[in-house]
PDB file of C-alpha atoms and ligand atoms in Angstrom:
ATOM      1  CA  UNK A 176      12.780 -21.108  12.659  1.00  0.00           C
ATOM      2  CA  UNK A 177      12.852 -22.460   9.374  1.00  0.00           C
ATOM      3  CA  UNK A 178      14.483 -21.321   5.855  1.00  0.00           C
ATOM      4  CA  UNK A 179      11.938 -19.101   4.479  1.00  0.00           C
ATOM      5  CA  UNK A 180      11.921 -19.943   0.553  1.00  0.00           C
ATOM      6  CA  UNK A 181       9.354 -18.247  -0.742  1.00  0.00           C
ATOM      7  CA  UNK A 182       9.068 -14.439   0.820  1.00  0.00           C
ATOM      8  CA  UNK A 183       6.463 -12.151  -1.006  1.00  0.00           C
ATOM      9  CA  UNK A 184       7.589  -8.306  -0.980  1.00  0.00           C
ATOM     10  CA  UNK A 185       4.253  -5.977  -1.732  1.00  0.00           C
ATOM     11  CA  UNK A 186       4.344  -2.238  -2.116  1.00  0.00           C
ATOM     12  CA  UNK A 187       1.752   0.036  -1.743  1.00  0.00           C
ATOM     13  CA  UNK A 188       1.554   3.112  -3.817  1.00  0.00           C
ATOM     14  CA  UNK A 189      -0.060   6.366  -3.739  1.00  0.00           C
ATOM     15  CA  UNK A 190       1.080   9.864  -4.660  1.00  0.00           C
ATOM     16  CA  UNK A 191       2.566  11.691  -1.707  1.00  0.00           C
ATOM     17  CA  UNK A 192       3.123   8.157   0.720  1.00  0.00           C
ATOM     18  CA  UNK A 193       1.722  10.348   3.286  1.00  0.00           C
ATOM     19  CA  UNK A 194      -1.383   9.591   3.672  1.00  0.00           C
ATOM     20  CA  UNK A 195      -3.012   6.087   2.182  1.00  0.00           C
ATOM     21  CA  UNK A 196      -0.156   3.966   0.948  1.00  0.00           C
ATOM     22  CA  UNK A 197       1.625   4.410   5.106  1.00  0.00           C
ATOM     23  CA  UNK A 198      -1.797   3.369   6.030  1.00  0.00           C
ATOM     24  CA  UNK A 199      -2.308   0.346   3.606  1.00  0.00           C
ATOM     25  CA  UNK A 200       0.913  -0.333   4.639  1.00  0.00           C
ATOM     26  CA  UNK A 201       0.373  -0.241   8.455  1.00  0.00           C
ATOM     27  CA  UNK A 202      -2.911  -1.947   8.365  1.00  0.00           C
ATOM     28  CA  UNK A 203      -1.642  -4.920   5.975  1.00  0.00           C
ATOM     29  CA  UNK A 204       1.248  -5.341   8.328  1.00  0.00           C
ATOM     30  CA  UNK A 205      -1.116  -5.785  11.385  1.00  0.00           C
ATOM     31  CA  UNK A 206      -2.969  -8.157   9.274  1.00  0.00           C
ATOM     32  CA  UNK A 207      -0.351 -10.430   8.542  1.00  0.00           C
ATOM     33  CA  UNK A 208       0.957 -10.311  12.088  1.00  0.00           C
ATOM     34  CA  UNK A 209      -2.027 -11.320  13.176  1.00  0.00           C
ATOM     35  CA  UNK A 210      -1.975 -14.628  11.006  1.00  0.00           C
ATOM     36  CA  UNK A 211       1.664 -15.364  12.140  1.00  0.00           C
ATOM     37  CA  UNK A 212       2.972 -14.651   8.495  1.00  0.00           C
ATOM     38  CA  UNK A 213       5.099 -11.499   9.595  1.00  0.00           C
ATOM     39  CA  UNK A 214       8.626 -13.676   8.336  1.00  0.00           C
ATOM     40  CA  UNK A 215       6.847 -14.475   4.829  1.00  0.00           C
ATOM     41  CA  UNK A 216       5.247 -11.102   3.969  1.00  0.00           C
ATOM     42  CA  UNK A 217       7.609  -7.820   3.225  1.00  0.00           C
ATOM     43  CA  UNK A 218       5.541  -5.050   3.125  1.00  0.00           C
ATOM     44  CA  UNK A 219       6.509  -1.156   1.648  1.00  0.00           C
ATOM     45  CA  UNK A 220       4.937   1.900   0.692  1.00  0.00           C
ATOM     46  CA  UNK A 221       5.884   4.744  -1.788  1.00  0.00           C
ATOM     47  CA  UNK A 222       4.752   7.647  -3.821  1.00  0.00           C
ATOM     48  CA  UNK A 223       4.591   8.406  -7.525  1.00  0.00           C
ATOM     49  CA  UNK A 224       5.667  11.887  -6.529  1.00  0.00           C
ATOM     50  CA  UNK A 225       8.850  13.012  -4.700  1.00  0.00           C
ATOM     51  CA  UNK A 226       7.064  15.583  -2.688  1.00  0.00           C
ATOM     52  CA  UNK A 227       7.586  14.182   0.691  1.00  0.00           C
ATOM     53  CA  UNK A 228      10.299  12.431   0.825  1.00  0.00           C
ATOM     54  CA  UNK A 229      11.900  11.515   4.566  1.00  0.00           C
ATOM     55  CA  UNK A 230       8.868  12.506   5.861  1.00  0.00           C
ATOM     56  CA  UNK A 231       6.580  10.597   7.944  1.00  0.00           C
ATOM     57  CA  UNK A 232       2.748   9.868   7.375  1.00  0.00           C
ATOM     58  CA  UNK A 233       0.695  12.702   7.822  1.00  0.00           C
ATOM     59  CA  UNK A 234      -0.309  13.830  11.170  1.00  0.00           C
ATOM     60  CA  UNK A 235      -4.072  12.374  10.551  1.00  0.00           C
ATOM     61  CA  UNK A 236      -2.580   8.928   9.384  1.00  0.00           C
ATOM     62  CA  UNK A 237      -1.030   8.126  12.261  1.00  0.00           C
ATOM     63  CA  UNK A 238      -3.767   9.075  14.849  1.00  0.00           C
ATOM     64  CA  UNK A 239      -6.133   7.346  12.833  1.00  0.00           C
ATOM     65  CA  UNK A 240      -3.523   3.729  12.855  1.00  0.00           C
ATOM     66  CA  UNK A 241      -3.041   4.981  16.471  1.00  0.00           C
ATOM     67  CA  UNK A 242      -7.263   4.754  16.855  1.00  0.00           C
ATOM     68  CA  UNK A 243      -6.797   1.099  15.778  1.00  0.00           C
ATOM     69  CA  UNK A 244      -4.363   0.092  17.820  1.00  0.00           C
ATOM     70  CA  UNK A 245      -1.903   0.452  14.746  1.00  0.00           C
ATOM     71  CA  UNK A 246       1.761   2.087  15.303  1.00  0.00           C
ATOM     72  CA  UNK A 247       2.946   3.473  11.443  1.00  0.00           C
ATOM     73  CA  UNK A 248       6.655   3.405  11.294  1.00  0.00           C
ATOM     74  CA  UNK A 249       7.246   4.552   7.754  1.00  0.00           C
ATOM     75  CA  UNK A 250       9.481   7.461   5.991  1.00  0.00           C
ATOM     76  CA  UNK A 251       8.273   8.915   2.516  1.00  0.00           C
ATOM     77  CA  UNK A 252      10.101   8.301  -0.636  1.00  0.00           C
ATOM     78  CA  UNK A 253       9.500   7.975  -4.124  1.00  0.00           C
ATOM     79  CA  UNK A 254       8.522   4.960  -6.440  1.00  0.00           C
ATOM     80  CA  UNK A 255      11.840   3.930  -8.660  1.00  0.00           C
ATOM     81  CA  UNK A 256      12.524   1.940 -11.460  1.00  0.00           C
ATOM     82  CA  UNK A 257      14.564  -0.154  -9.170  1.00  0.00           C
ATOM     83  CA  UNK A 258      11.215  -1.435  -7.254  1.00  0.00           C
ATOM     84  CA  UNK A 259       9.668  -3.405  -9.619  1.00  0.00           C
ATOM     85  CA  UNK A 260      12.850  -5.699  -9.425  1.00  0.00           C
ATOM     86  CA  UNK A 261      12.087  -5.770  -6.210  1.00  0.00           C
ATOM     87  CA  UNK A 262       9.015  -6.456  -5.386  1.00  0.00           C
ATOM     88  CA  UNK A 263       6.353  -8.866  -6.316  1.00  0.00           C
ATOM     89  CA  UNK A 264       3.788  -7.218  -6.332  1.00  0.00           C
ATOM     90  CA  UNK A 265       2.753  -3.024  -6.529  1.00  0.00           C
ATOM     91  CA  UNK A 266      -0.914  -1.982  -5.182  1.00  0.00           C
ATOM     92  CA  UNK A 267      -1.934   1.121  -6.791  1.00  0.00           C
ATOM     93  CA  UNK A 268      -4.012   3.288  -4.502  1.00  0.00           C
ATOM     94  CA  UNK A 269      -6.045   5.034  -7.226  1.00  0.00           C
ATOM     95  CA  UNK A 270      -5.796   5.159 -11.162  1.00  0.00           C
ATOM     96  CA  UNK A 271      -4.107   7.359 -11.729  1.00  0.00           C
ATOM     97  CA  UNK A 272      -1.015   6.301  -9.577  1.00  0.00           C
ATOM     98  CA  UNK A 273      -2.014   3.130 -11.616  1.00  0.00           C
ATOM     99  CA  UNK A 274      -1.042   4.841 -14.578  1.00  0.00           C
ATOM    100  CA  UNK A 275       2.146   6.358 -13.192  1.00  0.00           C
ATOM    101  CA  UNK A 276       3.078   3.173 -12.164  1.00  0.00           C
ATOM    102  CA  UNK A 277       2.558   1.261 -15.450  1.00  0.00           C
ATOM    103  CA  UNK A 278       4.690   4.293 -17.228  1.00  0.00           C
ATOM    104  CA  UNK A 279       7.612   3.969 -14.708  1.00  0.00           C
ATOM    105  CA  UNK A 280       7.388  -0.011 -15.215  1.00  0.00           C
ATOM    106  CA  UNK A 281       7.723   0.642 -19.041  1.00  0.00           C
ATOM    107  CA  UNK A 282      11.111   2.001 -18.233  1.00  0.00           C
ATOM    108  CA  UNK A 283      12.389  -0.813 -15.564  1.00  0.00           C
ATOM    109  CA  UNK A 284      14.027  -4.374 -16.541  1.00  0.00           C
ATOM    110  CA  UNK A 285      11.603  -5.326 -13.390  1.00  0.00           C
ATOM    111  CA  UNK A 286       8.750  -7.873 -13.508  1.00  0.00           C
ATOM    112  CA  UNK A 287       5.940  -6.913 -10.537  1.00  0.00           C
ATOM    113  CA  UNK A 288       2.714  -7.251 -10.847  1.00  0.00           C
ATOM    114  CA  UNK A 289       0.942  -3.813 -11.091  1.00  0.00           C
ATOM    115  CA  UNK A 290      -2.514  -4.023 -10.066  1.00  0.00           C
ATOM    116  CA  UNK A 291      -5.589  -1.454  -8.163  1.00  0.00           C
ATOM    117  CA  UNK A 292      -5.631  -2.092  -4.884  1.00  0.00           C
ATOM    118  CA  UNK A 293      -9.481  -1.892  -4.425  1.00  0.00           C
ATOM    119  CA  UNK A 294      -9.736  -5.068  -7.196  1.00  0.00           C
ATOM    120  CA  UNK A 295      -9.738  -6.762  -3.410  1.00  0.00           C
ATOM    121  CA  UNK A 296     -12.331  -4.413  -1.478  1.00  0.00           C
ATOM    122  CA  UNK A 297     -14.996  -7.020  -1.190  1.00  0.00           C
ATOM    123  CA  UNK A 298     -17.197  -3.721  -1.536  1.00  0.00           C
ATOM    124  CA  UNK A 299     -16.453  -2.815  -4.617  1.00  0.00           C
ATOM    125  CA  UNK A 300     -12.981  -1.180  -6.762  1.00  0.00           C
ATOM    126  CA  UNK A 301     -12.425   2.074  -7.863  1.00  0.00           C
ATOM    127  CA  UNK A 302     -10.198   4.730  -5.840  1.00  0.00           C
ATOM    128  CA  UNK A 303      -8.913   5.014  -2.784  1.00  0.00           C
ATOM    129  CA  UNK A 304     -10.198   8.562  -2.116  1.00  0.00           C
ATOM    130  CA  UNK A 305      -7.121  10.795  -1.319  1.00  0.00           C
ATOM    131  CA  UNK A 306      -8.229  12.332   1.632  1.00  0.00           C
ATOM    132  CA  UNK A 307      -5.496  14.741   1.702  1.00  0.00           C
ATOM    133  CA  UNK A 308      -7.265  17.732   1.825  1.00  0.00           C
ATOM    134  CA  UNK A 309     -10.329  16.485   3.794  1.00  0.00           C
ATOM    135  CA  UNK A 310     -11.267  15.474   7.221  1.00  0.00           C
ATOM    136  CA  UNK A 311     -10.418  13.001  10.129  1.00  0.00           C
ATOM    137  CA  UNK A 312     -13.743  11.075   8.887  1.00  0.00           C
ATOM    138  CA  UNK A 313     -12.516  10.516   5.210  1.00  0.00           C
ATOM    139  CA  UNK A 314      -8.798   9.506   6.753  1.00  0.00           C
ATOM    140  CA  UNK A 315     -11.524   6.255   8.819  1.00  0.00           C
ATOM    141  CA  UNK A 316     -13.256   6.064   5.124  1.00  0.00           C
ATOM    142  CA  UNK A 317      -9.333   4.782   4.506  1.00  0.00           C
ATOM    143  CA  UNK A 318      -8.448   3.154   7.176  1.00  0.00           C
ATOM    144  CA  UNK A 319     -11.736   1.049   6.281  1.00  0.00           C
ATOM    145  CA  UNK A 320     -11.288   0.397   2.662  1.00  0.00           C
ATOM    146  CA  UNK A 321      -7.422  -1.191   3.951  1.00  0.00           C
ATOM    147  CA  UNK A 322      -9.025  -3.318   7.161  1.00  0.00           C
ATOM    148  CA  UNK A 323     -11.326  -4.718   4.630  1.00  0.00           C
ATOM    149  CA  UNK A 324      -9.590  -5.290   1.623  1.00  0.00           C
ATOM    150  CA  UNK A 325      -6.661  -7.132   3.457  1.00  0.00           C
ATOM    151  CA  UNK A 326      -8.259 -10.634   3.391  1.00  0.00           C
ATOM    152  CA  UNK A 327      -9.039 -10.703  -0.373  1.00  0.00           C
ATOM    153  CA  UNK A 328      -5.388  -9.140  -0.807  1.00  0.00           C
ATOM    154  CA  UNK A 329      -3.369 -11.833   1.357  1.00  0.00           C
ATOM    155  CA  UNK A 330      -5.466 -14.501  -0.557  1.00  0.00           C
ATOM    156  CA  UNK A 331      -4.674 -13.184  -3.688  1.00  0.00           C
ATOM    157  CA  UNK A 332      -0.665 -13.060  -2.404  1.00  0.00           C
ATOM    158  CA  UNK A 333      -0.835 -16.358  -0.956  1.00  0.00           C
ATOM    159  CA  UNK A 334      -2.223 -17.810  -4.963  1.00  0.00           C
ATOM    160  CA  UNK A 335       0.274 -16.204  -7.121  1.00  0.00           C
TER     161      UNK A 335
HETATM  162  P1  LIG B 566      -1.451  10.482  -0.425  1.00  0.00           P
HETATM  163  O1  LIG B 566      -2.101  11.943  -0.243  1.00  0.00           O
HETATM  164  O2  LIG B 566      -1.171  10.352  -1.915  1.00  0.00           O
HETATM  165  O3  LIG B 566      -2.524   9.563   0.035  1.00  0.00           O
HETATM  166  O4  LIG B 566      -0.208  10.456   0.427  1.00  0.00           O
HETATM  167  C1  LIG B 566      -1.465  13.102  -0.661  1.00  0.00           C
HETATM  168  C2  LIG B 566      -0.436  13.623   0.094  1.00  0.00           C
HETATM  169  C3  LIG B 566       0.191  14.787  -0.297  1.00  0.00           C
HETATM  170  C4  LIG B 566      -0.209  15.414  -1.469  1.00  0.00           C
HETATM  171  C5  LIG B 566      -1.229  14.875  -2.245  1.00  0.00           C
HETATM  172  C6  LIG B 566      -1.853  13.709  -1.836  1.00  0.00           C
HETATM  173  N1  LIG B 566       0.428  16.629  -1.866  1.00  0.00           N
HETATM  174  O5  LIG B 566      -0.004  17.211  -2.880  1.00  0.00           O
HETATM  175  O6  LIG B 566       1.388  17.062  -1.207  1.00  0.00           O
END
């Protein structure tokens, strides 16, 4: 295997990284695999809140990966100052972790990219609708939005 020179790190980011950002996460990761670029893409996923840390992705999450032939391997923590020096680029899943994001980035020496996720849903932007509260049919309405927004996102990675 070759030197790999140019690694992109992404993170996704919701507000409890229990539910969406895990799954963005998940079904980015099986993109990439797919396309043989598992060495050049690092993927993450936080929260903008701290309530779950350590935990894993909601029960619904992972069934819903699962129904895709998806495995989530992910632990809950919270978005830090510290991440935008590490990663390229942050994916908000709605606005207003967009604007929780862009207020922690004020704060950080760090230089990632902030942008909405669903810029790259070929169907349109807008939220991610946190489905938290609502049923196994609006964790799919997810799991959609991530299988097909991934193209648009690994061509946008793949530009910058
Ligand atoms: P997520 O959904 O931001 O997609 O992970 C939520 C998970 C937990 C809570 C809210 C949203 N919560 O209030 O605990």
């Amino acid at each position: 295997m070759g030197v790999i020179t140019d690694m992109k790190r992404i993170l996704f980011v919701c507000l409890g990284n229990i539910c969406r950002s895990p799954l963005a996460e998940g079904v980015f990761n099986d993109f990439i695999t797919s396309k043989g670029l598992k060495n050049s893409i690092l993927c993450d996923s936080c929260g903008t809140a701290g309530y779950h840390i350590g935990s894993p992705p909601d029960k619904r999450s992972i069934l819903t990966a699962s129904n895709h032939g998806i495995k989530l391997d992910h632990q809950g923590r919270k978005l830090s100052v510290r991440d935008f020096e590490e990663y390229d680029y942050i994916f908000a899943m709605d606005k207003n972790n967009y604007e929780d994001i862009l207020a922690l980035k004020r704060k950080s020496v760090g230089n990632a990219k902030v942008h909405l996720y669903r810029e790259f849903d070929p169907k349109g932007n807008g939220d991610v609708p946190d489905p938290y509260h609502g049923t196994m049919d609006d964790f799919e309405e997810v799991y959609e939005i991530c299988s097909r927004t991934s193209k648009k996102l690994l061509e946008f990675i793949q530009r910058g």
